[in-house]
Tab-separated table of C-alpha atoms in Angstrom:
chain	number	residue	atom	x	y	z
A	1	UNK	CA	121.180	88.059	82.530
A	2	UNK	CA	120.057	89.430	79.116
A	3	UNK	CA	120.940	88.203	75.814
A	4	UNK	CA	121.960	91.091	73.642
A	5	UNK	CA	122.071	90.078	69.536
A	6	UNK	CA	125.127	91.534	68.070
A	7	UNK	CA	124.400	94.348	65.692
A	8	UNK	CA	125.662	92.769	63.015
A	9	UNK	CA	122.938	89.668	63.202
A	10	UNK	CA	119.601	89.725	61.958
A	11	UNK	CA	117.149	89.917	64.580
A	12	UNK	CA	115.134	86.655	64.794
A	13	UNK	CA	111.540	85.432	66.275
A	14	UNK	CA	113.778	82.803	68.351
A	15	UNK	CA	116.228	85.626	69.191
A	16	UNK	CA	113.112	88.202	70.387
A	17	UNK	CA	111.719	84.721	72.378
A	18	UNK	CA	115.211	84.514	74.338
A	19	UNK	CA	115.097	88.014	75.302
A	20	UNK	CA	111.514	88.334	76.287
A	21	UNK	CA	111.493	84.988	78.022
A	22	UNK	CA	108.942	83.375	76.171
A	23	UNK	CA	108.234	81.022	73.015
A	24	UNK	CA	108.585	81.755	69.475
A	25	UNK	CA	105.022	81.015	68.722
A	26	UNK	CA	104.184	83.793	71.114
A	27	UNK	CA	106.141	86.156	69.458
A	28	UNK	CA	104.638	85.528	66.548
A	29	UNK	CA	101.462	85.802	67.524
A	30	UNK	CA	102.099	89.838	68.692
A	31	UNK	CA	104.357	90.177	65.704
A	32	UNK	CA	101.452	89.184	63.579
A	33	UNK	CA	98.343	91.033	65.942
A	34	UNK	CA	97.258	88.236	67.267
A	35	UNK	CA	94.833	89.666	70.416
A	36	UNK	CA	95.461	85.828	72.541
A	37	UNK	CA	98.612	87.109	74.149
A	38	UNK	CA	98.255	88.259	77.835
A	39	UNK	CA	98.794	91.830	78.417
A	40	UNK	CA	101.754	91.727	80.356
A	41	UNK	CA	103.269	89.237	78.150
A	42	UNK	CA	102.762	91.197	74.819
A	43	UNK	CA	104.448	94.472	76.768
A	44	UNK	CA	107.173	91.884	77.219
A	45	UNK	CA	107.877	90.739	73.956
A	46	UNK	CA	107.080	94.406	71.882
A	47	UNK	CA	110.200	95.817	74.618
A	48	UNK	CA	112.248	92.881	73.337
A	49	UNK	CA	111.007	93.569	69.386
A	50	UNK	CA	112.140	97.393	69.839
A	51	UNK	CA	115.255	96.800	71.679
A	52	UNK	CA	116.630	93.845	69.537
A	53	UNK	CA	115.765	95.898	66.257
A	54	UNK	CA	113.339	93.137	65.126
A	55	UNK	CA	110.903	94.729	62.004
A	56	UNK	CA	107.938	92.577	60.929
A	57	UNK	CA	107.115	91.948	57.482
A	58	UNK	CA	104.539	94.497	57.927
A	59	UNK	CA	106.605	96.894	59.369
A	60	UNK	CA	109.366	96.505	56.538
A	61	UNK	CA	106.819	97.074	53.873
A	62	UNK	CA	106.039	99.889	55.095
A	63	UNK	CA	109.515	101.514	54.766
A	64	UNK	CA	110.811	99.800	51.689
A	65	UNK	CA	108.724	101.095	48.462
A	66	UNK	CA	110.720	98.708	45.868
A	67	UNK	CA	108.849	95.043	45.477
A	68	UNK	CA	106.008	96.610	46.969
A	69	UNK	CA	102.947	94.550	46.105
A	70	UNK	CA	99.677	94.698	46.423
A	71	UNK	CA	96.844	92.244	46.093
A	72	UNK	CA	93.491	93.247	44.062
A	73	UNK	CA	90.679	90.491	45.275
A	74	UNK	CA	87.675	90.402	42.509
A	75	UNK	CA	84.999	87.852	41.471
A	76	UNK	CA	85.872	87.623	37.965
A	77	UNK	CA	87.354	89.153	35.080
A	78	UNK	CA	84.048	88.991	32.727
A	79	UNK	CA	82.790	92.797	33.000
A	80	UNK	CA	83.854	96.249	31.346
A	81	UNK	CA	83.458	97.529	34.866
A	82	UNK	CA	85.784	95.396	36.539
A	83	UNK	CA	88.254	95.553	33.729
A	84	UNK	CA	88.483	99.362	34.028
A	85	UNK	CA	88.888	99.638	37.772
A	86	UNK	CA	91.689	97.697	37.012
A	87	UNK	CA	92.973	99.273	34.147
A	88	UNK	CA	93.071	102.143	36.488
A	89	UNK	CA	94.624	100.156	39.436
A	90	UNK	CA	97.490	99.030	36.820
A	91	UNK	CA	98.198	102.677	35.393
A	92	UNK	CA	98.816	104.080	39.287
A	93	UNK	CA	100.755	100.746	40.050
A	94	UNK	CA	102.890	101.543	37.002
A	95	UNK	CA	103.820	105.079	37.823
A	96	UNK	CA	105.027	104.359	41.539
A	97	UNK	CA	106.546	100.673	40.854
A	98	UNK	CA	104.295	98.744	42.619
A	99	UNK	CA	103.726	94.886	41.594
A	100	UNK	CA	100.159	94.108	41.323
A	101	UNK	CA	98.797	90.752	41.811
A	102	UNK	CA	95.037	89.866	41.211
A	103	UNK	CA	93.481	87.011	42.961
A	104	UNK	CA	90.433	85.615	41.649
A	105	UNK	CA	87.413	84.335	44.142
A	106	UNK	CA	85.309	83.417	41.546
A	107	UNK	CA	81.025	83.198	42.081
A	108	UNK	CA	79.928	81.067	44.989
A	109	UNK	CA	83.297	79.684	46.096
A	110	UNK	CA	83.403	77.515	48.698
A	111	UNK	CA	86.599	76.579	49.102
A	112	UNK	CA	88.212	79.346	49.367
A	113	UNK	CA	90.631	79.889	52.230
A	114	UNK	CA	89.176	81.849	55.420
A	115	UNK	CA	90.226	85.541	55.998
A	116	UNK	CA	92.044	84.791	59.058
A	117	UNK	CA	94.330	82.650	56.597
A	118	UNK	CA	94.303	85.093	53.303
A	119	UNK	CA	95.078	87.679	56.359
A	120	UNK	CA	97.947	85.864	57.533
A	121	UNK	CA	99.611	84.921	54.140
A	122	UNK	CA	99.442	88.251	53.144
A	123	UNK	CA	101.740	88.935	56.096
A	124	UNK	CA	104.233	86.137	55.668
A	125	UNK	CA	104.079	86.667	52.215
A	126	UNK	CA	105.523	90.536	52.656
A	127	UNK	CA	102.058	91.884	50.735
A	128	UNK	CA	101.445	95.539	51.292
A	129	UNK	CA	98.062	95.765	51.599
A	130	UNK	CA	94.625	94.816	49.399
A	131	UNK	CA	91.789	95.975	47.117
A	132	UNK	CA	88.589	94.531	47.413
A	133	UNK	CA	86.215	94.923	44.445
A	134	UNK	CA	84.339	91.688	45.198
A	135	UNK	CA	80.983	90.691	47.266
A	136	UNK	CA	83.004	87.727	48.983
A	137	UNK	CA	84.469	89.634	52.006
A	138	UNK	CA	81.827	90.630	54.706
A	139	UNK	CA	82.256	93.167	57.119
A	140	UNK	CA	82.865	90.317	59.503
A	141	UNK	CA	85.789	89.157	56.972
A	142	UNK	CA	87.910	92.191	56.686
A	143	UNK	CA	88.138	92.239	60.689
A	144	UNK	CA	91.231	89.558	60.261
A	145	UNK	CA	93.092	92.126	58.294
A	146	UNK	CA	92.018	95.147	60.357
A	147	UNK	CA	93.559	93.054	63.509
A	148	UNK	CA	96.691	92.573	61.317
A	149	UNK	CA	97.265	96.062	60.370
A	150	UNK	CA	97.102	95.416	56.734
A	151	UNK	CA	95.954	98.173	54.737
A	152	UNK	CA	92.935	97.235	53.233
A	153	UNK	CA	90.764	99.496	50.427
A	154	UNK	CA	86.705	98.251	49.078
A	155	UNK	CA	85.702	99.789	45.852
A	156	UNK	CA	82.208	99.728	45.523
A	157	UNK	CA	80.960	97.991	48.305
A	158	UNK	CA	77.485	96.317	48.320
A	159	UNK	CA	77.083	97.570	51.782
A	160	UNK	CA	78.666	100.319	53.710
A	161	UNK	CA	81.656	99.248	55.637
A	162	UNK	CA	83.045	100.104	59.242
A	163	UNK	CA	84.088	103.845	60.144
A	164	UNK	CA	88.048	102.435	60.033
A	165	UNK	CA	87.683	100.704	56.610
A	166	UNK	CA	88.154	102.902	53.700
A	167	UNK	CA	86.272	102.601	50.482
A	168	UNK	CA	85.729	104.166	46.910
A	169	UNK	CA	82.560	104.722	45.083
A	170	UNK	CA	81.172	107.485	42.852
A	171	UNK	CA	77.802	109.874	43.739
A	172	UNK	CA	75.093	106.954	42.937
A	173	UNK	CA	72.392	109.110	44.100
A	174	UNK	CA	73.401	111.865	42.613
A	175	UNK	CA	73.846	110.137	38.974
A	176	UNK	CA	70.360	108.324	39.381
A	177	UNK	CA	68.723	111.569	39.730
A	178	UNK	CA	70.566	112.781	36.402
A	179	UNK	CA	69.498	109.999	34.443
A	180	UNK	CA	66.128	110.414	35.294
A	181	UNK	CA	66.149	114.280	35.010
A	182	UNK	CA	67.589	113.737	31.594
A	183	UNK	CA	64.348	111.375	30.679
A	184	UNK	CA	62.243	113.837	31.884
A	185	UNK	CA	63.316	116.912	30.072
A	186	UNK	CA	62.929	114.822	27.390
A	187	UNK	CA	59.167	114.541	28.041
A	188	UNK	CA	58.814	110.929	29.533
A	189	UNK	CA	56.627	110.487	32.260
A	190	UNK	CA	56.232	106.585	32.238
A	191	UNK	CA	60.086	105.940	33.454
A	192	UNK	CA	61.166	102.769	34.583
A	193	UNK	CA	63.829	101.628	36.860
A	194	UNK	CA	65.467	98.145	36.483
A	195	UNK	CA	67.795	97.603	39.199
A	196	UNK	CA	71.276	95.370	40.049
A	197	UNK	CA	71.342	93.393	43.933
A	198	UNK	CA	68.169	95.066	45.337
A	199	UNK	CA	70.134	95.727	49.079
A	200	UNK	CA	73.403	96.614	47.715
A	201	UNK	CA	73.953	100.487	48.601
A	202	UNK	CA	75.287	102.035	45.359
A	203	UNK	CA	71.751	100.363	43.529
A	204	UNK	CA	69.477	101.339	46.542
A	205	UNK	CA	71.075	105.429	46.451
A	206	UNK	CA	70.337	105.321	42.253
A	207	UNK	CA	66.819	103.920	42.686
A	208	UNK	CA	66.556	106.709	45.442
A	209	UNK	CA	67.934	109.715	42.916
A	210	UNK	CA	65.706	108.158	40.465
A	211	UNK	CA	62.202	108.361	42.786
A	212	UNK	CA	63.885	111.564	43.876
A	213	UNK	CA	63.683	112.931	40.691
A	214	UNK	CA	60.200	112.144	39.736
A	215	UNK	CA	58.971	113.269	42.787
A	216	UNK	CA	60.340	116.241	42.182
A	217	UNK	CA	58.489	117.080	39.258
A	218	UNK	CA	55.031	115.855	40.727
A	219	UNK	CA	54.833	112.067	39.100
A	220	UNK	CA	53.943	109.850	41.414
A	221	UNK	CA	56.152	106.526	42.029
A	222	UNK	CA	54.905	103.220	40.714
A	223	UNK	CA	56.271	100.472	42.040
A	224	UNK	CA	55.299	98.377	39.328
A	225	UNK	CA	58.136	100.371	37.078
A	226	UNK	CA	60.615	98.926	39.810
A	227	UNK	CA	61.872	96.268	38.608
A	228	UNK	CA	65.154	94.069	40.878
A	229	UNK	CA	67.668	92.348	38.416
A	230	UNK	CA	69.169	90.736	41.242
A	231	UNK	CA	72.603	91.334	39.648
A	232	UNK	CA	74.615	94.109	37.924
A	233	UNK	CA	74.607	91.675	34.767
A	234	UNK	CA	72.988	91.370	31.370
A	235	UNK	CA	70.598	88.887	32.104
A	236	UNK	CA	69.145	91.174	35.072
A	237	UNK	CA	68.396	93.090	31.810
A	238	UNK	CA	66.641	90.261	30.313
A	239	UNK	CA	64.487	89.340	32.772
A	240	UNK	CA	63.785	93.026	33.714
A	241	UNK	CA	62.484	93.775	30.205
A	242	UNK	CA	60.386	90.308	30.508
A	243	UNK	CA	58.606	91.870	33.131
A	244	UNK	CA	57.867	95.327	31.735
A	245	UNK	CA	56.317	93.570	29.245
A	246	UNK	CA	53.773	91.812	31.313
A	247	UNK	CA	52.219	95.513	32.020
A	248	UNK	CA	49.306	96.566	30.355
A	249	UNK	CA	51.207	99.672	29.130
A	250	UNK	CA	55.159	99.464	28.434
A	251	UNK	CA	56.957	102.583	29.795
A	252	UNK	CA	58.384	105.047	27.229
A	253	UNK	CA	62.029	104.800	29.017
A	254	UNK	CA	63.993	102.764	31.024
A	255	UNK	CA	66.699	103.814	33.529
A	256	UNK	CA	69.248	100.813	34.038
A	257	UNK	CA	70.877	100.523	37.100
A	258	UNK	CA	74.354	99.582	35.024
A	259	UNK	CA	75.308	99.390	31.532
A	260	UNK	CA	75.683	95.626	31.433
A	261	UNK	CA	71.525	95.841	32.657
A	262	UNK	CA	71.169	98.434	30.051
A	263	UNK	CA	72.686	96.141	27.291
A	264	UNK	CA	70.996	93.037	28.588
A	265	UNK	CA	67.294	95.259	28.017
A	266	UNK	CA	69.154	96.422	24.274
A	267	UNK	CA	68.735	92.547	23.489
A	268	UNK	CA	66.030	91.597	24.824
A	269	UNK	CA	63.943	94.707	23.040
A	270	UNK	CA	65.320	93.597	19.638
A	271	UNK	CA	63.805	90.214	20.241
A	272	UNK	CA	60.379	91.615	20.965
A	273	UNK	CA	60.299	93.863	17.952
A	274	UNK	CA	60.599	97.240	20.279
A	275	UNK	CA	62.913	99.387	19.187
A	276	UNK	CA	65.665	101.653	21.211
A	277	UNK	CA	65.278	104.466	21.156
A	278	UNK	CA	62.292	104.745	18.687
A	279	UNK	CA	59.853	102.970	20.868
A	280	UNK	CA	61.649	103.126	24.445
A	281	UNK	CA	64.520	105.223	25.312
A	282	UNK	CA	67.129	103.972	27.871
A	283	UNK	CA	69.949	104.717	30.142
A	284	UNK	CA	72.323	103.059	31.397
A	285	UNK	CA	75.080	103.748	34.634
A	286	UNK	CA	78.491	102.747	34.510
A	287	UNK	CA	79.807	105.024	31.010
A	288	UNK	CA	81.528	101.628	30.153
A	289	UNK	CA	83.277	101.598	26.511
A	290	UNK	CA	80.773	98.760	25.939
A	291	UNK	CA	77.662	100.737	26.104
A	292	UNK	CA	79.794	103.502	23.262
A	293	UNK	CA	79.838	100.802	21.091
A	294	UNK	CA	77.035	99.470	21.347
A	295	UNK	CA	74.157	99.962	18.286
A	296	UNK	CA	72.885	102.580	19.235
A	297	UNK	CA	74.968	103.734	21.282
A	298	UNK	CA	74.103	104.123	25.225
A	299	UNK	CA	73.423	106.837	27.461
A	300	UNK	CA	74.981	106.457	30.542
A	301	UNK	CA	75.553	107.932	33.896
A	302	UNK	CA	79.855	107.755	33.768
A	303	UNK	CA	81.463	107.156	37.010
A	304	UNK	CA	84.914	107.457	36.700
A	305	UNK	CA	86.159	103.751	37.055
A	306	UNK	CA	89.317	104.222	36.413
A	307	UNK	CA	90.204	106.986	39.126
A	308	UNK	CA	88.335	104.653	41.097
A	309	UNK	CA	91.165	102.229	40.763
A	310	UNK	CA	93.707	104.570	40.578
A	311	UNK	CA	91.991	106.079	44.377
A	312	UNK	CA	91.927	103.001	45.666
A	313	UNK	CA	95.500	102.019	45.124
A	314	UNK	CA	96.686	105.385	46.531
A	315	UNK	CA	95.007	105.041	49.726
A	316	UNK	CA	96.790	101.696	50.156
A	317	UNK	CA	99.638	103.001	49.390
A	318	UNK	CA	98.821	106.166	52.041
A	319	UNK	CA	98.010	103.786	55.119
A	320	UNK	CA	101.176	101.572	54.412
A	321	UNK	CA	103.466	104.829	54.951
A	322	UNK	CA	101.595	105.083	57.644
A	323	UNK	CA	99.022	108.205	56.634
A	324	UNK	CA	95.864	108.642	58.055
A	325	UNK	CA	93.517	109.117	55.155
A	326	UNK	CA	91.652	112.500	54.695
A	327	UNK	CA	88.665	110.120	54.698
A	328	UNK	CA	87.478	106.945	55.331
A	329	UNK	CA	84.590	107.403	52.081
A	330	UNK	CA	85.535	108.613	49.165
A	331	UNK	CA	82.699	109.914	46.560
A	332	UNK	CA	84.200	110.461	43.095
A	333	UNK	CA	81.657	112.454	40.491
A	334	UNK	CA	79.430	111.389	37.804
A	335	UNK	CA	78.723	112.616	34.665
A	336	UNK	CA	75.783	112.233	31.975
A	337	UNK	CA	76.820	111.176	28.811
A	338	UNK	CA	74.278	111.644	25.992
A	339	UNK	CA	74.275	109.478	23.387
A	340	UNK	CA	71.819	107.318	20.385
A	341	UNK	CA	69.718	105.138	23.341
A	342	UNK	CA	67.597	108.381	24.629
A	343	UNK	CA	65.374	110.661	22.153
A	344	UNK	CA	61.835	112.256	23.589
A	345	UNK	CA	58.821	110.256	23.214
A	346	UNK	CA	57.231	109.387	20.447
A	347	UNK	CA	54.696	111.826	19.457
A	348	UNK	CA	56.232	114.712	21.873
A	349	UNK	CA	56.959	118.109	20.858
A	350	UNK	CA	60.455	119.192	20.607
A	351	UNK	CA	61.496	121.915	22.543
């Protein structure tokens, strides 16, 4: 004999358990997409879930947009980039009344909790879904959400995720071939290329547009005007411009693979007595409000950070009603901004 729950009870794990036969742990584990439930058993207990009425935390997110929240997972708060994704996150989230929380990993954290337990307090926790903008989840990593169902959205990834994962960037490729074209209808020829994390995709396709572009015009690559950073920081700027200056002859421009690398090389030039743009012009990638203000002020590649932000919360938003996105990688444009940093080289014709 079945146990029936009266309609006007609140379907419960324990009441699902009686009518399936089985334990309340188990339940939990389907209810949560856990794969260590037999087969048989699972078809069980999802014909008890749909018959008792029984909606999962997951399932009632998806179908109740007030107290919607959403978790936004970053590194830090200590960059013009990061704080204008999520400007941009917080401008959607205010429009369609969605509570925003940002959780902080911080560099080189190890004690942070595992995925499989961020994944499953997001889920008793009624959390919508998350934004990643941080190198701390591997592709390995955001498998515990994917098994959950939670939707999950990586700006900027260092490397490209999984066909089912969706993620937001901007056309690195095509803005590192801009920046360079710009140089060279300037009249440089001696262009270098300082770079962020030397295997992270967005810095590998701007290094690419930039040897694209000189290739282009017949000037031959040296690899000695490649310089890694190791981070998409100032002090990859620093240490770049250190070892430019160990070549016998300085290049005329520089083509930074972010504005915070860009700034970082600003500094470190004014210590050395070379001036920007007088004695070396350079460009920076990002468009951050930073490199405006900065004396003088820096050319930049723009990507558009804040539609980033605002993109990635609508495609969480999309997959929690149950949407399938239009595309798993979305490319928003760049744009060169001209500003003080980039002049032709000294002793070049005009025109």
């Amino acid at each position: 004999m079945t146990t029936k729950t009266s309609p006007r009870t609140k379907p419960t794990l324990a009441s699902v358990a009686r009518q399936a036969g089985v334990s309340a742990p188990t339940v939990s584990k389907v209810v949560n997409g856990r794969e260590d439930v037999a087969p048989e058993t699972r078809a069980r207990i999802l014909a008890a879930l749909e018959q008792v009425g029984y909606q999962s935390p997951q399932l009632r997110r998806t179908t109740v947009e007030a107290g919607t929240v959403v978790e936004v997972v970053i590194d830090v708060l200590d960059s013009a980039y990061m704080i204008e994704v999520l400007n941009g996150i917080l401008q959607f989230a205010a429009a369609a009344d969605v509570e925003i929380l940002v959780s902080v990993t911080g560099r080189g954290n190890s004690s942070l909790p595992s995925p499989e337990r961020r994944a499953q307090r997001m889920l008793d926790e009624g959390r919508t879904g998350m934004i990643v903008v941080t190198s701390a989840f591997s592709e390995a990593q955001l498998q515990a959400f994917r098994r959950r169902k939670i939707p999950v959205v990586v700006i900027d990834p260092l490397n490209p995720p999984s066909a089912d994962v969706v993620s937001v960037g901007a056309t690195n490729w095509a803005g590192g071939k801009a920046a360079t074209e710009h140089l060279l209808d300037l009249g440089h020829r001696r262009i270098a290329y300082i770079g962020g994390i030397e295997n992270a995709e967005c810095n590998q396709a701007r290094l690419h547009g930039y040897m694209a572009a000189l290739m282009a015009r017949g000037i031959t690559v040296d690899p000695r005007y490649i310089v890694s950073g190791g981070k998409f920081r100032r002090e990859s700027g620093v240490a770049g411009f250190q070892e430019l200056l160990k070549l016998d002859q300085l290049p005329t421009a520089i083509f930074a693979g972010s504005d915070a690398i860009a700034l970082g090389v600003l500094s470190e030039a004014g210590r050395h007595g070379v001036r920007i743009p007088e004695d070396v012009s350079l460009i920076g990638f990002d468009g951050t409000k930073q490199g405006a203000e900065s004396v003088p002020s820096l050319s930049s590649v723009a990507q558009p950070l804040e539609e980033m932000g605002r993109a990635a919360l609508r495609s969480v938003l999309r997959q929690a009603r149950g949407e399938f996105p239009d595309s798993h990688r979305v490319e928003l444009a760049t744009h060169l901004i001209v500003r003080d940093s980039t002049v032709p080289p000294a002793g070049a014709l005009k025109g």
